[in-house]
Amino acid sequence: TLTCQQVGYFSGRLQKFNTFSQMRVCVCLCTDVSAQEQPELFLKKLQQCCAVFDFMDTLSDLKMKEYKRSTLNELVDYVTVSRGYLTEQAYPEVVKMVSYNIFRTLPPSDSNEFDPEEDEPTLEASWPHLQLVYEFFIRFLESQEFQPSIAKKYIDQKFVLQLLELFDSEDPRERDYLKTVLHRIYGKFLGLRAFIRKQINNIFLRFVYETEHFNGVAELLEILGSIINGFALPLKAEHKQFLVKVLIPLHTVRSLSLFHAQLAYCIVQFLEKDPALTEPVIGGLLKFWPKTCSQKEVMFLGELEEILDVIEPTQFVKIQDPLFKQISKCVSSPHFQVAERALYYWNNEYIMSLIEENSNVILPIMFTSLYRISKEHWNPAIVALVYNVLKAFMEMNSTLFDELTSTYKSDRQREKKKEKEREELWKRLEDLELKRSLQSDGIIPT
Amino acid sequence: MAGADSDDSLYPIAVLIDELRNEDVQLRLNSIKKLSTIALALGVERTRTELLPFLTDTIYDEDEVLLALAEQLGNFTMLVGGPEYVHCLLPPLESLATVEETVVRDKAVESLRKISHEHSPVDLEVHFEPLVKRLASGDWFTSRTSACGLFSVCYPRVSSTVKAEIRQHFRTLCSDDTPMVRRAAASKLGEFAKVLELEYVKSDIISLFTALASDEQDSVRLLAVEAGVSIATLLPQEDLEALVMPTLRQAAEDKSWRVRYMVADKFSDLQKAVGPEITKNDLVPAFQNLLKDCEAEVRAAAANKVKEFCENLPEDSRETIIMTHILPCVKELVSDTNQHVKSALASVIMGLSTILGKDNTIEHLLPLFLAQLKDECPEVRLNIISNLDCVNEVIGIRQLSQSLLPAIVELAEDAKWRVRLAIIEYMPLLAGQLGVEFFDEKLNSLCMAWLVDHVYAIREAATCNLMKLVEKFGAEWAQNTIVPKVLGMANDPNYLHRMTTLFCINALSEVCGQEITTKHMLPVVFKMSNDQVANVRFNVAKSLQKIGPVLDSNCLQTEVKPVLEKLASDQDIDVKYFAQEAISVLSLA
């Protein structure tokens, strides 16, 4: 789908470029010279485009900037139509020109604490050139004449590493192009695939455990979504490790909302490949369940529903106990959006059927919370939803339901008693500690 | 020990472990935080044989719980039986040092470092060092990262064979496959170098430093800069040029601004580490470049260091270097396009005057101060004003007063209340330096205007400012200039302003003394006890409580007491409350 959109996008741009080239007067690559001379002129123009201009200074080199822009347009036109242009000498020159233009240390963010949800991103000043370089490179990679076996000498690990660092760009337009570029490279260079995956791992781990800052997480996850889709079965240990040690911890990051959709997609892809991964995935989500951020909690509940939609009944049985303990906490959340999101599970037919099959386990877990909030929750909409859920449970398993209702009070009392015992135990322990420290102060020299 | 045995039977381990397994995370966390109590109840032997194995094997928990555990175990030596048994704590800490969450791992490493000192040299080799090796060769990056922080604590106390192994492990980690580990190694490189013998610093550390400083990732390179500073302090002067300087020069010109920023940020340390000769030849041009860097972030970091750098220049050539090399760059920064750069410069530039002396200050620096005082960014102006004392010592503040005044007036009326607040705080200092006549003529009206600011924080600061001014200029000055104005506000139609009168009286009574308080202030307070706004009335009660100690006892009994008694029977509950409180505090009941 992505490609289709982009093809439309490209052809729209192309018409515009053609109008520009008609206006130009200098020697044109496509029309002004004979076919034999074209490859050489192509190389020359590539070399010219290695010159990088300062766009922060809006007044300098205006003519040269315009000349480079039109030259880049020519290059784009030239690689679009296949005409035997890709001589072996062209490869290093193309990679060189692209490297000179796109590889740079990204500038510091303008606002000290750039918040992608609140602040406008700083757009790349050199975009008029940069965009054309990216367009040119993508067409080069997609060209029918393109031969990975030659290109791999130049598009190597170091190239990929620098490309990945650019995903931190604040400019969403640039990240969008990078996504396509990386996707093409992953598709065409089999030798780089493991390396690319490993470096993305490193970026994510740094993001989660060191900086919490990287602008291109959503884009990288989008690429990974389609990579995971193509994994062969059975899954390699490396891939499973990636799921458990990288993708799951990504849920802990503060800015989760910016890439949650892509992340949830990757997780579900994994589970569709290998249902046996359900237990570690749900275990991981429960471990990282948000404690204070209700907005994130709603996202977790959404993702969990996506997982439950594809869960196998045998897997469901394995995780139902910890899972419904969490859900029972969610339905009694004082934040009504959290409670509401959790209660919506009972509108999902497949989840309902799973609950019904296992009502003897789930009902006792859920009952206390449901019973309590049906009386106490401040929000009438939640109370209404809870009544429906209680009604559903009653219809599912009326014997157990009646039993739980009748023991509700004595259960609460038992809990209170246990709580009191705990308190007493700790009090005794603290007295002991006090006694010991007095003793040791008096007797044992330290 | 008999007593301890009978206690043990009261607390079977199962009960205690149940607490550590409680389903509720919060309760589990509470239990872990009191782990020392549990250990105490069990006694040292059962702590070693039952509790620690349980902690090592069965705890898979939330990071918050693990963090608490990692911290607890660092203080557990006595609870397992003293240094002789301290190695029992290694297994649980080892697994905590491998978890993903950084804060947990860091805490485990911190605890391991702590208990490493409690190991005997033999135990260190038998138990601790093997743990470090296992971590250093772990599969997942987390354990290798943790290992980096443990080398330096065991190196000094082990045999030379083991030392060689440790050096080898550190070398391996410096060229680790994952940047996370290389970053950890780079950040510990300086610390590790400090415990190494000089010959190994030269043979091992230098090559590692060079490699890390040219790493493909800038996040690694920038950490190497800090290590470079530490390493430079360890080497004899004659080796610096060959061993460290090429790498540091390269860092100062790195293509990544983050690395250059780091160099700028560490510049003073670097300067001290390499000594005067290298400073003159190398660091001066490098510093000039950083002050002219294309990235504002770097320029600001360098600008922050201008004063310190100049101060630490060798005395014989200090003035020449500043005048010919540094000052031209500083002049350019005064009109930098970025306000952070200008404001960083403004926070240190005044310090140059003490270094350059009176004549140079007047000729070269004064125009820069004046330019910054007129800067469009309030922070820049504020930074200049806040450092006036340095320049006052050298040339006297009068030189500046012409430009100072408009700058102060503008800041005093800035739309942002934080800016106004900041300038108020410098008022007493300015008043002291400018003298009473200048103050009365130009600044007094500003100080009074702040008393009726619409932001409470400003009114409060203005009140406090008055008190400091009276401390400087004396009670007589107060009586003539500010007290009449303050008391005049008691008739203001706005009750907030009437309350400000009371707040000012609270602040001023002590510094003004008994006479002024009794004669001028007290009547006004009494009059306000009939105010129609309850807030004013209960503040009268509070004020009387506050100024009571300044008054004589006769006045308290005959004048204050009746007023408070009247307020104590007020209709408003708060007025009553504060009146009664005042009565009891002043012992008038």
CSV table of N, CA and C in Angstrom, one decimal, chain A residues 429 432-433 436 439, chain B residues 1-13 16 35-53 76-82 85 88-89:
chain,number,residue,atom,x,y,z
A,429,LEU,N,8.1,-7.6,64.4
A,429,LEU,CA,9.4,-7.5,63.8
A,429,LEU,C,10.2,-6.2,64.1
A,432,LEU,N,11.4,-6.2,67.6
A,432,LEU,CA,12.6,-7.0,67.7
A,432,LEU,C,13.8,-6.3,67.2
A,433,GLU,N,13.7,-5.5,66.1
A,433,GLU,CA,14.8,-4.8,65.6
A,433,GLU,C,15.3,-3.8,66.6
A,436,ARG,N,17.1,-5.5,69.3
A,436,ARG,CA,18.5,-5.9,68.9
A,436,ARG,C,19.4,-4.7,68.8
A,439,GLN,N,20.5,-3.8,72.1
A,439,GLN,CA,21.5,-4.8,72.5
A,439,GLN,C,22.9,-4.6,71.9
B,1,MET,N,23.1,-15.5,72.5
B,1,MET,CA,22.4,-16.0,71.3
B,1,MET,C,21.2,-16.8,71.6
B,2,ALA,N,21.0,-17.2,72.9
B,2,ALA,CA,19.9,-18.0,73.3
B,2,ALA,C,18.6,-17.2,73.0
B,3,GLY,N,18.6,-15.9,73.3
B,3,GLY,CA,17.5,-15.1,73.0
B,3,GLY,C,17.1,-15.0,71.6
B,4,ALA,N,18.2,-14.9,70.7
B,4,ALA,CA,18.0,-14.9,69.3
B,4,ALA,C,17.3,-16.2,68.8
B,5,ASP,N,17.7,-17.3,69.4
B,5,ASP,CA,17.1,-18.6,68.9
B,5,ASP,C,15.6,-18.7,69.2
B,6,SER,N,15.3,-18.2,70.4
B,6,SER,CA,13.8,-18.3,70.7
B,6,SER,C,13.0,-17.4,69.8
B,7,ASP,N,13.6,-16.2,69.4
B,7,ASP,CA,13.0,-15.3,68.5
B,7,ASP,C,12.7,-16.0,67.2
B,8,ASP,N,13.8,-16.7,66.7
B,8,ASP,CA,13.7,-17.4,65.4
B,8,ASP,C,12.5,-18.2,65.3
B,9,SER,N,12.2,-19.0,66.3
B,9,SER,CA,11.1,-19.9,66.2
B,9,SER,C,9.8,-19.2,66.0
B,10,LEU,N,9.7,-17.9,66.5
B,10,LEU,CA,8.5,-17.2,66.3
B,10,LEU,C,8.3,-16.8,64.8
B,11,TYR,N,9.4,-16.8,64.1
B,11,TYR,CA,9.2,-16.3,62.7
B,11,TYR,C,9.7,-17.3,61.7
B,12,PRO,N,8.9,-18.3,61.5
B,12,PRO,CA,9.3,-19.3,60.5
B,12,PRO,C,9.5,-18.6,59.1
B,13,ILE,N,10.6,-19.0,58.4
B,13,ILE,CA,10.9,-18.3,57.2
B,13,ILE,C,9.7,-18.2,56.2
B,16,LEU,N,7.8,-15.1,56.6
B,16,LEU,CA,8.5,-13.9,56.1
B,16,LEU,C,8.5,-13.9,54.6
B,35,LEU,N,13.8,-5.4,54.4
B,35,LEU,CA,14.5,-6.7,54.4
B,35,LEU,C,15.5,-6.9,55.5
B,36,SER,N,16.1,-5.8,56.0
B,36,SER,CA,17.0,-5.9,57.0
B,36,SER,C,16.3,-6.4,58.3
B,37,THR,N,15.1,-6.0,58.5
B,37,THR,CA,14.3,-6.4,59.7
B,37,THR,C,14.1,-8.0,59.6
B,38,ILE,N,13.7,-8.4,58.4
B,38,ILE,CA,13.5,-9.8,58.2
B,38,ILE,C,14.8,-10.6,58.5
B,39,ALA,N,15.9,-10.1,58.0
B,39,ALA,CA,17.2,-10.8,58.2
B,39,ALA,C,17.5,-10.8,59.6
B,40,LEU,N,17.2,-9.8,60.3
B,40,LEU,CA,17.5,-9.7,61.7
B,40,LEU,C,16.7,-10.7,62.5
B,41,ALA,N,15.4,-10.9,62.1
B,41,ALA,CA,14.6,-11.9,62.7
B,41,ALA,C,15.1,-13.3,62.5
B,42,LEU,N,15.7,-13.5,61.3
B,42,LEU,CA,16.1,-14.8,61.0
B,42,LEU,C,17.5,-15.1,61.6
B,43,GLY,N,18.3,-14.1,61.9
B,43,GLY,CA,19.6,-14.4,62.4
B,43,GLY,C,20.6,-14.6,61.2
B,44,VAL,N,21.9,-14.4,61.4
B,44,VAL,CA,22.8,-14.4,60.3
B,44,VAL,C,22.9,-15.7,59.6
B,45,GLU,N,22.8,-16.8,60.3
B,45,GLU,CA,23.0,-18.1,59.6
B,45,GLU,C,21.9,-18.4,58.7
B,46,ARG,N,20.6,-18.2,59.2
B,46,ARG,CA,19.5,-18.5,58.3
B,46,ARG,C,19.3,-17.5,57.2
B,47,THR,N,19.8,-16.3,57.4
B,47,THR,CA,19.8,-15.3,56.4
B,47,THR,C,20.7,-15.8,55.2
B,48,ARG,N,21.9,-16.4,55.6
B,48,ARG,CA,22.8,-16.9,54.6
B,48,ARG,C,22.2,-18.1,53.9
B,49,THR,N,21.7,-19.0,54.7
B,49,THR,CA,21.3,-20.3,54.1
B,49,THR,C,19.9,-20.4,53.5
B,50,GLU,N,19.1,-19.5,54.0
B,50,GLU,CA,17.7,-19.6,53.5
B,50,GLU,C,17.2,-18.4,52.8
B,51,LEU,N,17.4,-17.2,53.4
B,51,LEU,CA,16.9,-16.0,52.8
B,51,LEU,C,17.6,-15.6,51.4
B,52,LEU,N,19.0,-15.6,51.5
B,52,LEU,CA,19.7,-15.2,50.3
B,52,LEU,C,19.4,-16.2,49.1
B,53,PRO,N,19.4,-17.5,49.3
B,53,PRO,CA,19.1,-18.4,48.2
B,53,PRO,C,17.7,-18.1,47.6
B,76,PHE,N,24.1,-5.0,53.7
B,76,PHE,CA,23.8,-6.3,54.3
B,76,PHE,C,24.9,-7.0,55.0
B,77,THR,N,26.1,-6.4,54.9
B,77,THR,CA,27.3,-7.2,55.3
B,77,THR,C,27.1,-7.7,56.8
B,78,MET,N,26.7,-6.8,57.7
B,78,MET,CA,26.6,-7.2,59.1
B,78,MET,C,25.5,-8.3,59.2
B,79,LEU,N,24.5,-8.2,58.5
B,79,LEU,CA,23.4,-9.1,58.6
B,79,LEU,C,23.7,-10.5,58.2
B,80,VAL,N,24.7,-10.7,57.3
B,80,VAL,CA,25.1,-12.1,57.0
B,80,VAL,C,26.2,-12.6,57.8
B,81,GLY,N,26.7,-11.8,58.7
B,81,GLY,CA,27.8,-12.3,59.6
B,81,GLY,C,29.1,-11.5,59.5
B,82,GLY,N,29.1,-10.4,58.8
B,82,GLY,CA,30.3,-9.6,58.7
B,82,GLY,C,31.1,-9.9,57.5
B,85,TYR,N,31.7,-13.2,55.6
B,85,TYR,CA,30.7,-13.9,54.8
B,85,TYR,C,30.1,-13.0,53.7
B,88,CYS,N,28.6,-14.0,50.3
B,88,CYS,CA,27.2,-14.6,50.2
B,88,CYS,C,26.3,-13.6,49.4
B,89,LEU,N,26.6,-12.3,49.5
B,89,LEU,CA,25.7,-11.4,48.8
B,89,LEU,C,25.9,-11.3,47.3
